[in-house]
Short mmCIF file of C-alpha atoms in Angstrom, two decimals:
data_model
loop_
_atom_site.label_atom_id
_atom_site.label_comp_id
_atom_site.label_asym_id
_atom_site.label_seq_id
_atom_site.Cartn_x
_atom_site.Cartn_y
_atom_site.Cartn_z
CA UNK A 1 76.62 -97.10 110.88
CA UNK A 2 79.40 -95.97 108.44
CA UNK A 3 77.76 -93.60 105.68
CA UNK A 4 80.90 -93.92 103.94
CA UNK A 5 81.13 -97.25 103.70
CA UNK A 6 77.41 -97.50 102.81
CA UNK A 7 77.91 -95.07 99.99
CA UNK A 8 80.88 -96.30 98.40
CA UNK A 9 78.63 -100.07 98.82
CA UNK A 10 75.84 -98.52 96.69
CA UNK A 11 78.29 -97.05 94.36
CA UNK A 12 80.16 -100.28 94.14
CA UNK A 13 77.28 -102.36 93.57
CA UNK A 14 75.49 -99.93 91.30
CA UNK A 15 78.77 -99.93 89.38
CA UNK A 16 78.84 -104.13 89.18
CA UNK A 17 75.47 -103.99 87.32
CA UNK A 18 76.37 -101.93 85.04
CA UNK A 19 73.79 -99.10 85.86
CA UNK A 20 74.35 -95.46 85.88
CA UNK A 21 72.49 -93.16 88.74
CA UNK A 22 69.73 -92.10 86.16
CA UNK A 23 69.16 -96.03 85.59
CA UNK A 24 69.02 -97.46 89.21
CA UNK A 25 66.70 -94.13 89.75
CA UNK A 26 64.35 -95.18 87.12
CA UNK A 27 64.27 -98.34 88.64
CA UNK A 28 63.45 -97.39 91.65
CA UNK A 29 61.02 -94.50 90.96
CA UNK A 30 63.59 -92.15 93.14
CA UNK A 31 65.43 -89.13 91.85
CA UNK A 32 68.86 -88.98 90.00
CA UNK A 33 69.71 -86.33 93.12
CA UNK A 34 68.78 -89.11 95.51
CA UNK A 35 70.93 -91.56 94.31
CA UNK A 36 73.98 -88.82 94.14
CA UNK A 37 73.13 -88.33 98.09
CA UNK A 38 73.07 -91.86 98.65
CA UNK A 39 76.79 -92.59 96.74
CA UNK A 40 78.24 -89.34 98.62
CA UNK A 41 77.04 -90.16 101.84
CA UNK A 42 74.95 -87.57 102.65
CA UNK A 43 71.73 -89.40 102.93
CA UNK A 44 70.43 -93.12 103.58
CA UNK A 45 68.33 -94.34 101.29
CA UNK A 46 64.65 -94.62 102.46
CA UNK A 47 63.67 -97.97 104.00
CA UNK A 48 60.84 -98.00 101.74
CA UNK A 49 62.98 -97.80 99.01
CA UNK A 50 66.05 -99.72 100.61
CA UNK A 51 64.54 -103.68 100.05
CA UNK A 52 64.15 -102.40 96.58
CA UNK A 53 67.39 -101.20 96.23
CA UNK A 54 68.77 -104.66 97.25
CA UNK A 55 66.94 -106.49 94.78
CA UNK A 56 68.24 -103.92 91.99
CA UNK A 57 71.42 -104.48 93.18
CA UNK A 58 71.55 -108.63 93.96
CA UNK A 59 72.09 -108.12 97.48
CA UNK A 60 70.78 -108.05 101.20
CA UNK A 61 69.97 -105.08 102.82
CA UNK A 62 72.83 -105.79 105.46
CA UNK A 63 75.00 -106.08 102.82
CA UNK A 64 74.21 -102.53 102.07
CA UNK A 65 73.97 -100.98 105.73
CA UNK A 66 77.03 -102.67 106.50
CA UNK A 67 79.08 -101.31 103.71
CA UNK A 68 80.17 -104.73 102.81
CA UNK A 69 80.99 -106.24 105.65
CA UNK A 70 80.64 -109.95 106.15
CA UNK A 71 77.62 -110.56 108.78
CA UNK A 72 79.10 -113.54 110.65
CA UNK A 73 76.89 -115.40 112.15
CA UNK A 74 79.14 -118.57 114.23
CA UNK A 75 76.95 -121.66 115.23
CA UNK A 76 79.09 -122.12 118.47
CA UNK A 77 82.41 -122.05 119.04
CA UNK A 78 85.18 -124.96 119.40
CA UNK A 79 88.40 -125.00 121.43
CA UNK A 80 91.26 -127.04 119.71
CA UNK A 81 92.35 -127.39 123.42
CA UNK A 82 88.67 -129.90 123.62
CA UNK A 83 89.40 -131.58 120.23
CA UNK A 84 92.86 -132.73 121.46
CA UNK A 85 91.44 -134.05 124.49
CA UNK A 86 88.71 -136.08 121.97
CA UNK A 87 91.25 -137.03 120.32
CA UNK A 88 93.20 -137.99 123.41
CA UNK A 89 90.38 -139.72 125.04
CA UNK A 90 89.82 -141.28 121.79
CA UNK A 91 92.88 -143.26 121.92
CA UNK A 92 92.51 -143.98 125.53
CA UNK A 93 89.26 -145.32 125.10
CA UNK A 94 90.83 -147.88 122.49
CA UNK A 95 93.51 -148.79 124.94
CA UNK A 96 91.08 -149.43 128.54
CA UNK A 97 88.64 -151.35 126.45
CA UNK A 98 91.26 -153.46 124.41
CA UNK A 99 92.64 -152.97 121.30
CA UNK A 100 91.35 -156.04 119.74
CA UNK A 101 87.65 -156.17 121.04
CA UNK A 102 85.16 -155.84 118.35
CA UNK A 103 83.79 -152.62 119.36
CA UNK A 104 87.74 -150.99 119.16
CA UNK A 105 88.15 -152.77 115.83
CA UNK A 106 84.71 -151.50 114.29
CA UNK A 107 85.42 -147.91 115.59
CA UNK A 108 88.94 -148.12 114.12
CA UNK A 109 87.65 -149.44 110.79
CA UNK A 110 85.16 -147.12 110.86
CA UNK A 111 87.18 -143.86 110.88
CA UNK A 112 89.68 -145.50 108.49
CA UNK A 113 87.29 -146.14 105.91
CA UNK A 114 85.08 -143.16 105.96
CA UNK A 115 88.55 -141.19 106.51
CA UNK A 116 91.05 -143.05 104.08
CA UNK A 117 93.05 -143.32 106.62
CA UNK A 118 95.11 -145.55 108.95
CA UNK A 119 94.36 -143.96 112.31
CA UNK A 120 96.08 -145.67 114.76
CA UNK A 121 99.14 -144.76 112.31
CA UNK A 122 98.18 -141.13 112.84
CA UNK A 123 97.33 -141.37 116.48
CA UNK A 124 101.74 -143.08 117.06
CA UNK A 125 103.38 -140.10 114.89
CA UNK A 126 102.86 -136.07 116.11
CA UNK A 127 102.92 -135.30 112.38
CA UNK A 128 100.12 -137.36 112.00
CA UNK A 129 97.96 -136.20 115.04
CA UNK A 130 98.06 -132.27 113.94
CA UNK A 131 96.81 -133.49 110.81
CA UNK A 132 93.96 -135.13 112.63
CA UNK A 133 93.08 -132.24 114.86
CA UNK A 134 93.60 -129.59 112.00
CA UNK A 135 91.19 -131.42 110.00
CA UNK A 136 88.70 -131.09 113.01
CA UNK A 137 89.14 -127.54 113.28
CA UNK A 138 88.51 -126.90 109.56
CA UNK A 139 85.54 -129.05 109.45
CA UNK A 140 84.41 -127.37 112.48
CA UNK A 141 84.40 -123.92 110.48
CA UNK A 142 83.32 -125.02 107.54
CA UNK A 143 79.74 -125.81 109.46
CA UNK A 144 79.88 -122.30 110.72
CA UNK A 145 81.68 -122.41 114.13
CA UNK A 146 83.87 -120.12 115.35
CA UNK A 147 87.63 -120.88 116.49
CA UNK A 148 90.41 -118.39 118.12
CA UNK A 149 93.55 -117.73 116.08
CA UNK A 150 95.47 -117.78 119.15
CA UNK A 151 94.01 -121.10 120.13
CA UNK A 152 94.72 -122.52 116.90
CA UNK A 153 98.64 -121.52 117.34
CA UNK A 154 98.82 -122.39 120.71
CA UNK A 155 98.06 -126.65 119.87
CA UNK A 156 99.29 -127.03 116.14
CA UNK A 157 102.74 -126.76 115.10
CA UNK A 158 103.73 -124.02 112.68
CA UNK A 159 102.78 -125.59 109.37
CA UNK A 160 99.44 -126.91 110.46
CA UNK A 161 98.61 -124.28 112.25
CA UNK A 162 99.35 -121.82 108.91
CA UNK A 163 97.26 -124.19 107.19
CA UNK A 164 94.27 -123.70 109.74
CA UNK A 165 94.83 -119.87 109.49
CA UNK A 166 94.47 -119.80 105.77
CA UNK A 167 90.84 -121.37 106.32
CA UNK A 168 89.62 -119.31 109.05
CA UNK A 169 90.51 -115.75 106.81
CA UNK A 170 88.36 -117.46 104.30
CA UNK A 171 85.96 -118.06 106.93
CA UNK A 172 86.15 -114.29 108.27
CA UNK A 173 88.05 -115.13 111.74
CA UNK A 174 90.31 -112.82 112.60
#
């Protein structure tokens, strides 16, 4: 636990709302002096108090004991490495069962229409397929799933993989 970073939080925060000390004190039936300790770091505030404090403030309580920090909290993690080989299999699938069988022809339509897309056009140019599996990985950590940078670099080519990169900072990967 950084008291720093906790302090300059409560300051921050305190300083967003527009309160002064003596306000968020009132508030929160504390001292003035309390508050001061709390913004130089030289005390915690109480976990009575500290639930209040986040309400005051329009924030969690981790949000305050972590001086900011972003608590990220991944539902699983995806290899790009494992959507190329969906991908992959994907096409090979369409090939071993026939390219004109209904059941091919229905997936196919199915991604293109949901997708706006011509897949089988995307699948023939390598332009086409990092587009395909970017979009996977980005989808992927939009619902929260974690994906390694270096992974990411490894399988896309430069631009896609810059584009990827941009999402996961926004995401909080590192």
């Amino acid at each position: 636990m950084n008291l720093s970073a906790i302090a300059s939080q409560i300051a921050a925060l305190r300083k967003a709302k527009g309160l002064t000390q003596q306000e968020l004190s009132e508030r929160l039936n504390v001292t003035p002096q309390a508050v001061s300790k709390w913004e130089r770091g030289e005390t915690l505030p109480d976990v009575g108090v500290l639930v209040d404090l986040a309400n005051v403030l329009e924030t969690t309580t981790d949000n305050i004991l972590l001086g900011g920090e972003k608590v990220l909290n991944y539902k699983g993690k995806i290899s790009v490495a494992d959507i190329v080989e969906g991908i992959n299999s994907f096409e090979k699938f369409c090939k071993l069962v026939g390219q004109d069988t209904v059941l091919v022809r229905s997936a196919v339509g199915g991604i293109n229409d949901k997708m706006n897309m011509d897949i089988e056009k995307y699948l023939a140019d390598e332009h086409g397929r990092n587009a395909m599996i970017a979009e996977a990985v980005i989808e992927n950590m939009m619902e929260g799933k974690y994906v390694d940078i270096t992974d990411v670099k490894k399988h896309l080519n430069r631009h896609f993989a810059t584009v990827v990169c941009s999402y996961a900072e926004k995401y909080g990967l590192k």
